[in-house]
Coordinates of C-alpha atoms in Angstrom, one line a residue:
M564 CA -9.4 28.5 -60.2
I565 CA -8.9 28.7 -56.4
K566 CA -12.5 29.5 -56.0
K567 CA -13.5 26.3 -57.8
V568 CA -11.1 24.2 -55.7
C569 CA -12.5 25.7 -52.5
I570 CA -16.1 25.0 -53.6
M571 CA -15.1 21.4 -54.4
M572 CA -13.4 21.0 -51.0
V573 CA -16.5 22.3 -49.2
V574 CA -18.8 20.0 -51.2
V575 CA -16.5 17.0 -50.4
L576 CA -16.5 17.9 -46.7
V577 CA -20.3 18.3 -46.6
I578 CA -20.8 15.0 -48.3
T579 CA -18.3 13.3 -45.9
F580 CA -20.1 14.7 -42.8
V581 CA -23.5 13.8 -44.1
G582 CA -22.3 10.3 -45.0
Q583 CA -20.8 9.8 -41.5
A584 CA -23.9 11.1 -39.9
A585 CA -26.0 8.6 -41.9
L586 CA -23.8 5.7 -41.0
A587 CA -24.0 6.7 -37.3
V588 CA -27.7 6.2 -37.2
E589 CA -28.5 2.7 -35.9
V590 CA -31.6 1.1 -37.2
E591 CA -33.0 -1.9 -35.4
P592 CA -33.9 -4.6 -37.8
A593 CA -37.5 -5.7 -37.7
P594 CA -37.8 -9.1 -36.0
T595 CA -38.8 -11.7 -38.4
R596 CA -40.6 -14.8 -37.4
K597 CA -38.9 -18.0 -38.4
E598 CA -40.8 -21.2 -39.1
P599 CA -40.1 -23.8 -36.4
L600 CA -40.8 -26.7 -38.8
I601 CA -38.1 -25.5 -41.3
A602 CA -35.6 -25.0 -38.4
G603 CA -36.3 -28.5 -37.0
V604 CA -36.0 -30.3 -40.3
A605 CA -32.9 -28.3 -41.3
S606 CA -31.2 -29.4 -38.0
L607 CA -32.3 -33.0 -38.6
I608 CA -30.6 -33.0 -42.0
I609 CA -27.5 -31.1 -40.9
P610 CA -27.2 -30.3 -37.2
G611 CA -26.6 -26.6 -36.6
L612 CA -28.3 -25.6 -39.9
G613 CA -31.6 -24.9 -38.0
Q614 CA -29.7 -22.6 -35.5
A615 CA -28.2 -20.8 -38.4
Y616 CA -31.6 -20.4 -40.1
V617 CA -33.1 -19.0 -36.9
Q618 CA -30.0 -16.8 -36.6
D619 CA -29.3 -17.9 -33.0
W620 CA -26.1 -15.9 -32.4
E621 CA -26.4 -15.2 -28.7
F622 CA -23.5 -17.6 -28.4
S623 CA -21.8 -16.9 -31.7
G624 CA -20.6 -20.4 -32.4
K625 CA -23.8 -22.3 -31.6
P626 CA -24.5 -23.5 -35.2
I627 CA -20.9 -24.4 -35.6
T628 CA -20.8 -26.2 -32.3
H629 CA -23.8 -28.3 -33.1
F630 CA -22.3 -29.2 -36.5
A631 CA -18.8 -30.0 -35.0
V632 CA -20.1 -32.2 -32.2
S633 CA -22.3 -34.2 -34.6
V634 CA -19.4 -34.7 -37.1
G635 CA -17.1 -35.7 -34.2
L636 CA -19.6 -38.2 -32.8
Y637 CA -20.2 -39.8 -36.2
T638 CA -16.5 -39.8 -37.0
V639 CA -15.8 -41.7 -33.8
G640 CA -18.5 -44.2 -34.8
W641 CA -16.8 -44.7 -38.2
V642 CA -13.4 -45.1 -36.6
L643 CA -14.6 -47.6 -34.1
A644 CA -16.5 -49.5 -36.7
F645 CA -13.5 -49.9 -39.0
T646 CA -10.6 -50.2 -36.5
V647 CA -11.9 -52.0 -33.4
G648 CA -15.0 -53.5 -34.8
Y649 CA -17.2 -52.8 -31.8
G650 CA -18.3 -49.8 -29.8
S651 CA -19.5 -47.9 -32.9
G652 CA -23.1 -48.4 -32.0
L653 CA -22.8 -46.2 -28.9
A654 CA -21.1 -43.5 -30.9
W655 CA -23.8 -43.7 -33.6
L656 CA -26.5 -43.6 -30.9
A657 CA -24.9 -40.5 -29.3
G658 CA -24.7 -38.9 -32.7
G659 CA -28.3 -39.6 -33.4
L660 CA -29.4 -38.2 -30.0
W661 CA -27.2 -35.1 -30.6
T662 CA -28.9 -34.6 -34.0
L663 CA -32.3 -34.9 -32.3
Y664 CA -31.3 -32.5 -29.6
S665 CA -30.1 -30.0 -32.3
A666 CA -33.5 -30.2 -34.0
I667 CA -35.4 -29.7 -30.7
D668 CA -33.1 -26.7 -29.9
A669 CA -33.7 -25.2 -33.3
V670 CA -37.5 -25.5 -32.9
S671 CA -37.4 -23.9 -29.5
E672 CA -35.3 -21.0 -30.7
A673 CA -37.6 -20.5 -33.6
N674 CA -40.6 -20.3 -31.2
K675 CA -39.0 -17.6 -29.1

């Protein structure tokens, strides 16, 4: 009985060490080329989506930042349009320019 328990413990230890050694090996993922057209159109539809598609995580919040800024600009446009009645055109223009910038940025990141 003790012999079987000792053998099982050795087997478990060997499996543990082999598993840890396998997890310690770092494998670089093969770089995949992303299509610039898809990235640009995605960011035109939803700003930041093209950056997420390209997986541009050098600044980890870049896709989120592009999306949040566009939502903020368009929200300011809606608030100005329904409360003040004027000034919303500038916010909408800024939102449109930001969306265009987001698409251009996504295309340039896909071309890298």
